[in-house]
Coordinates of C-alpha atoms in Angstrom, one line a residue:
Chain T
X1 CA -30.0 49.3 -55.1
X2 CA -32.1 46.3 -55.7
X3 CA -32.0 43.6 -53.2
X4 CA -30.7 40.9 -56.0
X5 CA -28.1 43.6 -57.1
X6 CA -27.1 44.1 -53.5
X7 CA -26.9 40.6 -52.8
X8 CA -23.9 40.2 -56.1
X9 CA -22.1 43.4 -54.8
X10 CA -22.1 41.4 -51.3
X11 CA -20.7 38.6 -52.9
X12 CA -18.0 40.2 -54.9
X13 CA -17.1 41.8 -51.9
X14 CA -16.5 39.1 -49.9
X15 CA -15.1 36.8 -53.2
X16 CA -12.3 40.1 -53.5
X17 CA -10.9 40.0 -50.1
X18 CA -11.2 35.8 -49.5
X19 CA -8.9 36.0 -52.5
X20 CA -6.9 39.1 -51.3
X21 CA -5.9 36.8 -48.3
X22 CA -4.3 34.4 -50.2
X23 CA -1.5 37.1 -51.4
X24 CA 1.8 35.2 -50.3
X25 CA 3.3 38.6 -49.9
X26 CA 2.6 40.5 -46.6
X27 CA 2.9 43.9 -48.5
X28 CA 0.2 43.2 -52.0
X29 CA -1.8 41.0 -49.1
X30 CA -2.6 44.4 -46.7
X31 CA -2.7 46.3 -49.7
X32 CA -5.6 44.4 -51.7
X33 CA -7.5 43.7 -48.4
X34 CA -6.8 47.6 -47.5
X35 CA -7.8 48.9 -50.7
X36 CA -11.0 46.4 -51.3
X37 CA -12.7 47.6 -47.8
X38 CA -12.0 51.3 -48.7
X39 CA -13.5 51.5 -52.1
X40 CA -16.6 49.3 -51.1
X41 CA -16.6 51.8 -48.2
X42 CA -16.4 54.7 -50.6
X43 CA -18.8 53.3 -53.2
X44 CA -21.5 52.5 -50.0
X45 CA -23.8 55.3 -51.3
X46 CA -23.7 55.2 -54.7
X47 CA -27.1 54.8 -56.1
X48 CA -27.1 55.4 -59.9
X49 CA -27.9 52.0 -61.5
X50 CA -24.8 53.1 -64.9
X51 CA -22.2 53.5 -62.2
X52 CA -23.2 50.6 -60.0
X53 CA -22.8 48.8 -63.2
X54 CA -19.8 50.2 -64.4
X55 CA -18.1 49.6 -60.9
X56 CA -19.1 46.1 -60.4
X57 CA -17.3 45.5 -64.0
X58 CA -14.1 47.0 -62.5
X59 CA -14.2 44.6 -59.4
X60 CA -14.4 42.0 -61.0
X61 CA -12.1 42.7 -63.6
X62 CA -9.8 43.5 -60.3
X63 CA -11.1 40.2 -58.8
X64 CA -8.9 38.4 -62.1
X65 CA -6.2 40.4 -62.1
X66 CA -5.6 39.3 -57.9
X67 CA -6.9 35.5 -59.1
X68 CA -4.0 35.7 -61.7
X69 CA -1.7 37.9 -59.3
X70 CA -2.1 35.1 -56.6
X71 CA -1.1 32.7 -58.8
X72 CA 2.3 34.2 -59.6
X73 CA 2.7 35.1 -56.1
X74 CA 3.0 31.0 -55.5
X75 CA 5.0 30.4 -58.2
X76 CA 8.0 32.1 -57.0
X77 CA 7.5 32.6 -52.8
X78 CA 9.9 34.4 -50.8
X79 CA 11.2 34.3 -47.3
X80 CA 8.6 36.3 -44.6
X81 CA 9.0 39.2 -43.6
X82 CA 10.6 40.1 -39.9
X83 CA 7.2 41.1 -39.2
X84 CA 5.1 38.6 -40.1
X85 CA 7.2 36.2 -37.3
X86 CA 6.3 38.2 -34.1
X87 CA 2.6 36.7 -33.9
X88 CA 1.9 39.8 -36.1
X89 CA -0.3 37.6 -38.9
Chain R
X1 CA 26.0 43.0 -43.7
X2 CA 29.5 41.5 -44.8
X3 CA 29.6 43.8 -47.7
X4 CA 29.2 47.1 -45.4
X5 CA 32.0 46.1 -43.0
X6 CA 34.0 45.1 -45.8
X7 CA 33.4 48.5 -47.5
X8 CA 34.0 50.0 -44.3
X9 CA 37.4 48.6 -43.9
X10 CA 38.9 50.3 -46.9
X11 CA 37.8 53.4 -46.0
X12 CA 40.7 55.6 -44.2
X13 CA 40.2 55.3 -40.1
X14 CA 39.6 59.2 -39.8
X15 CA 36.4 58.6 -41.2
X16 CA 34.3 56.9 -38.8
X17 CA 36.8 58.0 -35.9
X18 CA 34.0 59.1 -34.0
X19 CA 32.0 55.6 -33.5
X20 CA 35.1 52.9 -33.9
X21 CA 34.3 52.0 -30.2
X22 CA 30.5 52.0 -30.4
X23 CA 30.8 50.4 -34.3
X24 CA 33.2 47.5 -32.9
X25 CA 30.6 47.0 -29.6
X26 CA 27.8 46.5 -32.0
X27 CA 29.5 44.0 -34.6
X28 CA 30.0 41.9 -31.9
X29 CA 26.1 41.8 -30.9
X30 CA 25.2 41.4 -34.8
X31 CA 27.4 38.3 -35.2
X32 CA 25.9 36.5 -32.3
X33 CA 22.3 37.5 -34.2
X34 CA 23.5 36.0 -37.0
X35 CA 24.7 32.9 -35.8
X36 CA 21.2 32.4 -33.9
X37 CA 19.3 32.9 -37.0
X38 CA 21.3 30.2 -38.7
X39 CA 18.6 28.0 -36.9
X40 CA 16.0 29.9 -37.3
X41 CA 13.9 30.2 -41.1
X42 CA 15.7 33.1 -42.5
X43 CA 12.9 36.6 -42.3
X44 CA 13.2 39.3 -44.7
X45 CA 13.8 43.1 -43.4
X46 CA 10.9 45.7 -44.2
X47 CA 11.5 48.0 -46.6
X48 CA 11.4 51.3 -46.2
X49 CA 12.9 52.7 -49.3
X50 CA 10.9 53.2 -52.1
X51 CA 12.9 56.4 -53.1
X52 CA 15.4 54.0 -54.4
X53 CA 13.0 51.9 -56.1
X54 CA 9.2 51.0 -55.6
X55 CA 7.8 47.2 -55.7
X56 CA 6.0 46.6 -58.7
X57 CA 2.4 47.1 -58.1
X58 CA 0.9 43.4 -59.4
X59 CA -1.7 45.6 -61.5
X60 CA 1.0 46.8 -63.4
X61 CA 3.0 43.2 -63.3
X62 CA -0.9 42.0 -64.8
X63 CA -0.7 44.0 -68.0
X64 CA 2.8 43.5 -68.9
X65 CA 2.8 39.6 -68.8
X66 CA 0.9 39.0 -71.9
X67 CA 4.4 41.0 -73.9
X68 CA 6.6 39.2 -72.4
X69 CA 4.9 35.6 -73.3
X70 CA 2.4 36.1 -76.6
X71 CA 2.9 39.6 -77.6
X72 CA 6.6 39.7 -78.7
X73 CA 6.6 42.0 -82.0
X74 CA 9.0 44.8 -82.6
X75 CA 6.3 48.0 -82.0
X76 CA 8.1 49.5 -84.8
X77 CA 7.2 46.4 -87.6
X78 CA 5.0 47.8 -90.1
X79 CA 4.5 44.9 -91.7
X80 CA 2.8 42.3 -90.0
X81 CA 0.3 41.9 -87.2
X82 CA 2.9 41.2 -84.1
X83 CA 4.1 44.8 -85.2
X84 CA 0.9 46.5 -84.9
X85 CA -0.6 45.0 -81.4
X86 CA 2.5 45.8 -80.0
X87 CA 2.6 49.1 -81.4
X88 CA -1.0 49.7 -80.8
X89 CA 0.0 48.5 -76.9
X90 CA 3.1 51.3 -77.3
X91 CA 0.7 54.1 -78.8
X92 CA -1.6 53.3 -75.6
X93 CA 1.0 53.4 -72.5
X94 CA 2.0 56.6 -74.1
X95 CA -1.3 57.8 -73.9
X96 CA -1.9 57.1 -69.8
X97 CA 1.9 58.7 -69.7
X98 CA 0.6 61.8 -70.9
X99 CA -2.6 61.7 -69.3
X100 CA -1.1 62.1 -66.1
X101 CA 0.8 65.1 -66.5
X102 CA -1.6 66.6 -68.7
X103 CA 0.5 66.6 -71.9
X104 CA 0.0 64.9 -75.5
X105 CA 0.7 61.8 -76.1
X106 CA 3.1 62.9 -79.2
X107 CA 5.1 65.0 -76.6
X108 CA 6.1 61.9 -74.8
X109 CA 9.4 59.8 -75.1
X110 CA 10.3 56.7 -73.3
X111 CA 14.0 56.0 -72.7
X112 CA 15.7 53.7 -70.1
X113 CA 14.7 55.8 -67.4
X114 CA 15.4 59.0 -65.5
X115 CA 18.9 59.3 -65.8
X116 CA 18.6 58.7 -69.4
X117 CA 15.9 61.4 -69.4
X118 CA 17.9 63.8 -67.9
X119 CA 20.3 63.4 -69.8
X120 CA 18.9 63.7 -72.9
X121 CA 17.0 67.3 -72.0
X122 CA 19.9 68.7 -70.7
X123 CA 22.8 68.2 -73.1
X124 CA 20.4 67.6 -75.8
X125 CA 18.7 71.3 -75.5
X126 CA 22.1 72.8 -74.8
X127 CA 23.8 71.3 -77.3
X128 CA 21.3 71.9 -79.6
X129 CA 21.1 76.1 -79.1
X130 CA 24.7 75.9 -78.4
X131 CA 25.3 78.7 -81.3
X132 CA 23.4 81.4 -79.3
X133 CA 23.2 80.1 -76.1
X134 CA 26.1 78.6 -73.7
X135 CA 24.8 79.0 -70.4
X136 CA 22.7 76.3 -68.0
X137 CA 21.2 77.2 -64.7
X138 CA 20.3 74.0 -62.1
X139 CA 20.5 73.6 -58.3
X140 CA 23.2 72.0 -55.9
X141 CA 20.9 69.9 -54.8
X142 CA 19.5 67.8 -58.1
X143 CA 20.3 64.2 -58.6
X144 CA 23.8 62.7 -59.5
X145 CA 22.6 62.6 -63.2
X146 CA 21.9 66.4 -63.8
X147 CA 25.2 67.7 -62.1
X148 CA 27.5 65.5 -64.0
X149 CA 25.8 66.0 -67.4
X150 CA 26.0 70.0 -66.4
X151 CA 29.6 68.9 -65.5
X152 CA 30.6 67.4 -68.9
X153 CA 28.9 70.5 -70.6
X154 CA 31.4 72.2 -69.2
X155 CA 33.7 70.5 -70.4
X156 CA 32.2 71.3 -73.7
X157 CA 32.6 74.8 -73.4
X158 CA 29.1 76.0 -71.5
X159 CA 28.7 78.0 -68.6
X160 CA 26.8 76.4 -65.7
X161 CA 25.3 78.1 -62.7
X162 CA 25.0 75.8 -59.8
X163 CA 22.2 77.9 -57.3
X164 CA 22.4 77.4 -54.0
X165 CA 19.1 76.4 -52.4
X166 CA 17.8 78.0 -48.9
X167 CA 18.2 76.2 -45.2
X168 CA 14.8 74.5 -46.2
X169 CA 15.8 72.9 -49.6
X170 CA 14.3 75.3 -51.4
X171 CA 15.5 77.4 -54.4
X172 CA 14.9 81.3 -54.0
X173 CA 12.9 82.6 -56.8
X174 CA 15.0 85.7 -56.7
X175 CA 18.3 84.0 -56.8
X176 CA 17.1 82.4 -59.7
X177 CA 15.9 85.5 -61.3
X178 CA 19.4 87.7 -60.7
X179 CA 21.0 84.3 -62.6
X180 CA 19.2 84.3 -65.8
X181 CA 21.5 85.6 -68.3
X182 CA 20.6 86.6 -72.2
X183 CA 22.2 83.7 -73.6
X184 CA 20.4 81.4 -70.9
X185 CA 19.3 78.1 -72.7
X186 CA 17.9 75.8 -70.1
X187 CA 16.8 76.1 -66.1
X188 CA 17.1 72.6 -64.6
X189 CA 15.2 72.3 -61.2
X190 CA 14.0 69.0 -59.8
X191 CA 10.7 69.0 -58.4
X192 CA 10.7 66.4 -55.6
X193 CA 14.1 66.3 -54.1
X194 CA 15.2 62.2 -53.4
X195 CA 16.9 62.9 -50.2
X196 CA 15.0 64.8 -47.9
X197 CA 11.7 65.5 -49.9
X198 CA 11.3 69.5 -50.4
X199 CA 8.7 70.4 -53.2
X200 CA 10.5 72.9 -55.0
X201 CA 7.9 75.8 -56.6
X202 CA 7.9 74.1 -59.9
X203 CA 4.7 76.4 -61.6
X204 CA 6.4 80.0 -60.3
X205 CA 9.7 78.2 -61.9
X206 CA 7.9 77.4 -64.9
X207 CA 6.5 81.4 -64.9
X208 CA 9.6 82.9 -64.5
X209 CA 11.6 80.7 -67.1
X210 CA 8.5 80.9 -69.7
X211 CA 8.2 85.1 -69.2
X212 CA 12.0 85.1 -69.7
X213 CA 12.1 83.0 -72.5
X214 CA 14.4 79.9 -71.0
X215 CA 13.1 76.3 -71.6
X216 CA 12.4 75.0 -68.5
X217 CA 13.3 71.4 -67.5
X218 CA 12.4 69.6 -64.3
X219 CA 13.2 66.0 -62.8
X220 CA 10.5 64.7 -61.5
X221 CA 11.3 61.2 -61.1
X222 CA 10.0 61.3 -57.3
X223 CA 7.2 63.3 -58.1
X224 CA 5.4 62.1 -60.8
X225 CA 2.3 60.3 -60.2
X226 CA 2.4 61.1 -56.2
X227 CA 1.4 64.6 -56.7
X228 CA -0.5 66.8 -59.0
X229 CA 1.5 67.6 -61.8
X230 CA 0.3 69.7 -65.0
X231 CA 3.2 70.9 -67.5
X232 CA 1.1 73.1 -68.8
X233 CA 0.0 74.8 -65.7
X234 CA 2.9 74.4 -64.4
X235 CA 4.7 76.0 -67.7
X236 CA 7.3 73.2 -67.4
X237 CA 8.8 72.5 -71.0
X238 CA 10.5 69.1 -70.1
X239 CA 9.8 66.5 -67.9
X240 CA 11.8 63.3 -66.6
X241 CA 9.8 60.4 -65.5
X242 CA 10.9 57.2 -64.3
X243 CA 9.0 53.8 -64.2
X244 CA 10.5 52.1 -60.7
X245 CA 10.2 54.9 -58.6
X246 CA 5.8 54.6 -59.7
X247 CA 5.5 50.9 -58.8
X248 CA 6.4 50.4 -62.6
X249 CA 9.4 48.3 -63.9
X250 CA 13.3 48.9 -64.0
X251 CA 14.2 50.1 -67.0
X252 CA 12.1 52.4 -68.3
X253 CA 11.4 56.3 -68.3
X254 CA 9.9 58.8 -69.9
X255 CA 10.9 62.3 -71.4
X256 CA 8.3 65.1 -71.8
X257 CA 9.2 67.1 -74.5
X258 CA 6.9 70.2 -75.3
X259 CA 5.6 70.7 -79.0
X260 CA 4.3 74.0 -78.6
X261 CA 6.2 76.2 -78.7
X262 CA 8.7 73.5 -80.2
X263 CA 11.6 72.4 -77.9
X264 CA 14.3 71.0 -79.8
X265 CA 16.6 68.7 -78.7
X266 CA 20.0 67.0 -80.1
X267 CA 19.5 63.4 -79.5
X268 CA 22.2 61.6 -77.4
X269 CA 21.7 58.1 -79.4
X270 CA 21.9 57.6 -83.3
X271 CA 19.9 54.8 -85.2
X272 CA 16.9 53.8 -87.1
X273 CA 15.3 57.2 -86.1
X274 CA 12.8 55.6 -83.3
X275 CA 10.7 58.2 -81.3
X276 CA 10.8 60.4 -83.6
X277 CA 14.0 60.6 -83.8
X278 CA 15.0 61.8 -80.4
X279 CA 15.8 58.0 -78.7
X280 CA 17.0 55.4 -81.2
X281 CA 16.6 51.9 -80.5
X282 CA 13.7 49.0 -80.0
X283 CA 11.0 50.2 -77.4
X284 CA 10.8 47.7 -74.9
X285 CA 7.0 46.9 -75.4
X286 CA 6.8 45.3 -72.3
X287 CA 8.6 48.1 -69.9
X288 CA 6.5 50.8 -72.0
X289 CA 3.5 49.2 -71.5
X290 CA 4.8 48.8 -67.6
X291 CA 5.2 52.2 -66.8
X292 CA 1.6 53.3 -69.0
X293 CA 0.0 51.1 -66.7
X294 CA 2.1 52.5 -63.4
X295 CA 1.0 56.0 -64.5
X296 CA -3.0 54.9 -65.1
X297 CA -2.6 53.6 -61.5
X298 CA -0.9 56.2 -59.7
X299 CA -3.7 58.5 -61.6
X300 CA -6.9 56.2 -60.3
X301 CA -5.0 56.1 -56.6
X302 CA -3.2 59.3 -56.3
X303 CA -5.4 60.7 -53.5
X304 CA -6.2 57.6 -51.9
X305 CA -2.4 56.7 -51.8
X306 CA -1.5 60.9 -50.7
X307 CA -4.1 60.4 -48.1
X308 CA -2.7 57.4 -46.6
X309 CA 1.1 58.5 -47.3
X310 CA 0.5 61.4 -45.3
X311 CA -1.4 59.9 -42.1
X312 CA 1.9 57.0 -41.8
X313 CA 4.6 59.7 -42.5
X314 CA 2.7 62.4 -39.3
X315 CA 2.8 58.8 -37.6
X316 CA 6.4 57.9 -38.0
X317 CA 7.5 61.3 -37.7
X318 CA 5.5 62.2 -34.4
X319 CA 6.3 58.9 -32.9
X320 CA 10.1 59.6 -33.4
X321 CA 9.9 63.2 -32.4
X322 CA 7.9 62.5 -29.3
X323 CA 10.4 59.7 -27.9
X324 CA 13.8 60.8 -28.7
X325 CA 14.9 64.1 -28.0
X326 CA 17.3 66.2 -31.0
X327 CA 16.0 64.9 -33.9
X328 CA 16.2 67.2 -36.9
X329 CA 13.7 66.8 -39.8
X330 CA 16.0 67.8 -42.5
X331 CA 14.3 70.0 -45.4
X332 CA 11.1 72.2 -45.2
X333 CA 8.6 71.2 -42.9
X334 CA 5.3 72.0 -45.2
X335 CA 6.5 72.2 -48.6
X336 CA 7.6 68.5 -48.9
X337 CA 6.2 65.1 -50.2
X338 CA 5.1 63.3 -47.2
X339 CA 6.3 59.9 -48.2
X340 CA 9.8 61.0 -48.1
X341 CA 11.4 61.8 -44.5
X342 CA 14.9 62.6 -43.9
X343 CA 15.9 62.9 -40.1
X344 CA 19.0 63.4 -38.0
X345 CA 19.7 62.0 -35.2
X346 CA 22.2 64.3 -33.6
X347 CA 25.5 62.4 -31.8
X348 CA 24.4 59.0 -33.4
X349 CA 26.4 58.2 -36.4
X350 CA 24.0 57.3 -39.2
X351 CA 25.6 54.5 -40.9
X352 CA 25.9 53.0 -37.0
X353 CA 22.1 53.4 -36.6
X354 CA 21.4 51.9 -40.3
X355 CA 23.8 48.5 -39.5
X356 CA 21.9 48.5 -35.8
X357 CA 18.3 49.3 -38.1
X358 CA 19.6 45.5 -39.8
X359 CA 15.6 44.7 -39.4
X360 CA 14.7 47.5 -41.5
X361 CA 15.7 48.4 -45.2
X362 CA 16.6 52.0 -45.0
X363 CA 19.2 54.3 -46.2
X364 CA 21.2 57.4 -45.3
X365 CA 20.2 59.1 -49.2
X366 CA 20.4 58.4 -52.2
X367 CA 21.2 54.6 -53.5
X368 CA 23.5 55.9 -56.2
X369 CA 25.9 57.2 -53.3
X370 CA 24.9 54.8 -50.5
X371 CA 28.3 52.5 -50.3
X372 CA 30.4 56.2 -50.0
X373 CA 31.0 57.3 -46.3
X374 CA 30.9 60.8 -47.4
X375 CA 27.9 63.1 -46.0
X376 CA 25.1 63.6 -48.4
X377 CA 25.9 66.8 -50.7
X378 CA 22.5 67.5 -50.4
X379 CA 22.2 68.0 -46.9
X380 CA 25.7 70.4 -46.8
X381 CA 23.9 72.1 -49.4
X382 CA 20.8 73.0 -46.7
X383 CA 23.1 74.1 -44.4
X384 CA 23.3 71.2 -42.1
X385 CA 26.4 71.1 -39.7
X386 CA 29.0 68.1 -40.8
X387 CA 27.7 66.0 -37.6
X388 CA 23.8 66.4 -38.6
X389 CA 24.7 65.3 -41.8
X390 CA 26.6 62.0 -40.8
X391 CA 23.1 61.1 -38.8
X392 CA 21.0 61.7 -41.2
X393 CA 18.3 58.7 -42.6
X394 CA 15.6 58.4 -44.8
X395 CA 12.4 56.7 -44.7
X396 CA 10.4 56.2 -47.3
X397 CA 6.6 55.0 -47.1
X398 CA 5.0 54.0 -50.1
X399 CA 1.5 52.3 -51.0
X400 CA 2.6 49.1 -49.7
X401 CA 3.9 50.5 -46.5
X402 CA 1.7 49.6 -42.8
X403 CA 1.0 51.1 -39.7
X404 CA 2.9 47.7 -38.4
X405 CA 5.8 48.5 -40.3
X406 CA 6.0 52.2 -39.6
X407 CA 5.5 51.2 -35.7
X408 CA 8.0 48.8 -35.9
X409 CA 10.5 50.7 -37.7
X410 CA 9.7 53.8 -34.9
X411 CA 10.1 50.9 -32.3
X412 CA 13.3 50.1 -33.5
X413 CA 14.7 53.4 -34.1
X414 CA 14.0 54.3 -30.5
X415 CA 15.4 51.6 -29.1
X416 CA 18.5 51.7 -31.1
X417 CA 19.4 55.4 -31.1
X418 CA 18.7 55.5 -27.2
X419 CA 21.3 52.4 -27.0
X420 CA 23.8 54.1 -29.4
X421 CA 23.7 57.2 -27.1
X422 CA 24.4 55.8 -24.0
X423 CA 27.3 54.4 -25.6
X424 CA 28.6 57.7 -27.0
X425 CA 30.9 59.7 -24.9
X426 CA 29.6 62.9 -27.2
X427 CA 25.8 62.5 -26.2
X428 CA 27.5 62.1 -22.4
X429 CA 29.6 65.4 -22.6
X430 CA 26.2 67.0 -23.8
X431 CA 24.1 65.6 -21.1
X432 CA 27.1 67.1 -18.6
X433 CA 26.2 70.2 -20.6
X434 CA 30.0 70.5 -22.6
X435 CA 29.3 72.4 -25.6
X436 CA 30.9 70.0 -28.2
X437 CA 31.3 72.9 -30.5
X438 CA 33.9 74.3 -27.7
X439 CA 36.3 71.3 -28.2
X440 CA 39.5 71.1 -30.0
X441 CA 39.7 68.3 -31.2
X442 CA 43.4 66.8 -32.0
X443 CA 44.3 65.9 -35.0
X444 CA 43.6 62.3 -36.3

């Protein structure tokens, strides 16, 4: 990977989960953060510059879709979860 | 928590004579909870019940927002452009439907859902080779849905075979062979039971029913898109899916119906002749496009979410099993779907420990017969003694499930079943080793 390419998949990556934080649900907020590490994780060793290409297109199509999902998520908020009280979060 | 003890109260006494004492020593510890958390913001139980119904994932939410705001055609106007993208969004969800179970998209029907599904295949495939076939085989154990349409085919004349399954939950092939009759029409057999979880052998089903010439239908509303499913490796020739229990939305199923060889069907509702004919009515371009998009997801994330499923189920289930002694895992221990675990706590009444379990959405089956009393049929089927069955609850982890919720929940239960038993005069007369089975019991 080239060191400018490496640099944006960097940034999406940390972009992805700043944004998965906001989640006001405890459940979609574990997931997204759960789900961005592993497949960054999984993608570490990829090396072919189509599917590098191809992958960052699905991030940050993913990256809208929890922008947008966020969004919702504020618009109609419910109580926290029994978990979330305990010093758990 | 009003609503259960209301429920309870019309419910004859002889019913829950075993826990009045402990039930009435625990109503008075919820009350005072409740009054304390008056002052306190009001925090949501966990839920651990996603055989009754899944969250929506918000991918899913994501794609169906734009049909419910800008996209509102009928997918069935030929006329005009809101027609056609909505049609064009139809034709598509169809597509990632039949994509996941390896069928074509043309052998895919949505309906309102599972029950609807089921429906349909059964009385409409009986129905329809009524003339030279009257008789149904299906399993004690499938959902509400399949018995009682097999029930009101009976009505109708047809012979039904309810098969019993085996101590595991499992149908014997061999039982099933010996009931296969000449004029055999259909073989019903779920593939993921919603209680306690057993995978029943759905491809040596399929085998057996295709070499003997019976259609071969199978729910698998609790299967779909959490394991790998192929109808035609499988040789299954109809297929009930629904849209909630896949992080889709309420609503909305799907019916595979083989093309080759041709499965015909007698459709259940008449009309403007809507997928193709089989399932009058509007499609709900927003559901359909819904559970399309909850089937592309489970596709993408089937082994990452099996993977994970798996590690919080050996979690939950060792942590239980390792900290309370006689707990049952109900239903075979290997052929099963891990995210569904039914367990019984023997001399704890299982209602008690669900209404103690107030932190923690769970149930004691299925949701269609959760405000009964009465022991799961399911579990009698399998064998399990009247007192197992009255203990029995089951958890179900999902994609949005935690470790933190799984070791709370296992917390819980510990603490709650341990409490129960010291309260139980049973679990007592056991620990003075009185064999309860000894007893006679007066009558109530």
């Amino acid at each position: 990977m080239s060191s400018s390419s490496r640099a944006l998949v960097l940034n999406l990556y940390k972009v992805l989960l700043r944004e998965s934080q906001k989640f006001n649900s405890y459940n979609y907020r574990t997931y997204a953060i759960r789900r961005v590490r592993d497949a960054f994780r999984e993608k570490k060793n990829v090396g072919d510059v189509h599917e590098i290409q191809s992958l960052i297109h699905r991030a940050r199509e993913n990256l809208q879709i929890i922008q947008r999902q966020v969004t919702i998520g504020q618009l109609y908020t419910a109580d926290k979860l029994i978990i979330e009280s305990s010093g758990n979060q | 928590m009003l609503c259960r003890a209301a429920v309870r109260g019309l419910l004859p006494a002889g019913s829950c004579r075993r826990v009045a004492a402990v039930r009435a020593a625990h109503m008075g510890q919820t009350d005072l909870h409740d009054e304390k958390s008056l002052e306190k913001p009001e925090l949501r139980p966990l839920y651990m019940d996603v055989q009754a119904t899944s969250p929506l994932d918000p991918r899913v939410l994501d794609r169906m927002l734009p049909y419910l705001v800008n996209y509102y055609g009928n997918p069935h106007s030929r006329t005009h452009a809101y027609g056609w993208e909505s049609e064009k969004a139809m034709e598509k969800a169809r597509e990632q439907v039949a994509s996941l179970i390896g069928a074509d998209p043309r052998e895919i029907i949505f309906t309102s859902g599972a029950t609807e599904s089921n429906n349909v295949a059964i009385k409409g495939v009986a129905r329809f080779y009524k003339s030279r076939k009257k008789h149904i085989i299906t399993t004690q154990t499938e959902h509400k849905c399949v018995l009682d349409s097999c029930r009101s085919l009976e009505a109708e004349g047809f012979q039904v075979s309810y098969l019993p399954v085996q101590k595991n939950g499992l149908l014997d092939l061999k039982v099933l062979e010996k009931a296969i009759q000449p004029d055999t029409s259909l073989v019903s057999v779920m593939t993921v039971n919603n209680e306690i979880g057993v995978t029943q052998p759905v491809a040596d089903i399929g085998y057996l029913c295709s070499s003997r010439k019976v259609f071969f239908h199978t729910d698998a509303a609790q299967a779909v898109g959490k394991i790998k499913l192929n109808v035609n490796q499988m040789k299954i020739d109809l297929m009930s899916i629904s849209g909630h229990k896949i992080y889709g939305p309420k609503g909305v199923g799907a019916l595979y119906v083989r093309r080759r060889p041709r499965i015909r069907l007698e459709p259940l509702i008449s009309g403007g002749g809507q997928e193709r004919g089989l399932r009058s009515g509007t499609v709900p371009t927003p559901l359909a496009v819904g559970i399309g998009a909850a089937c592309e997801v489970s596709q993408q994330e089937l082994e990452y979410d099996h993977k994970r499923i798996s590690y919080l189920s050996q979690r939950l289930v060792k942590n239980i099993m390792n900290n309370i002694p006689e707990v049952v895992l109900n239903g075979d221990p290997e052929q099963r779907y891990p995210g569904c675990i039914n367990l019984s706590f023997a001399y704890v009444e299982g209602e008690s420990l669900l209404m103690a379990l107030k932190d923690v959405a769970l149930s004691s089956g299925s949701a269609c017969t959760s405000a009964s009393l009465e022991p799961s049929y399911v579990l009698r089927a399998i064998g399990a003694d009247e007192d197992l069955a009255h203990s029995s609850i089951r958890f179900g982890i999902g994609r949005f499930t935690t470790e933190e919720e799984v070791d709370y929940t296992v917390n819980k239960c510990i603490q709650e079943v341990k409490r129960l038993r010291e309260m139980s005069p049973l679990w007592e007369m056991v620990q003075d080793g009185i064999d309860l089975k000894s007893i006679q019991w007066t009558q109530h």
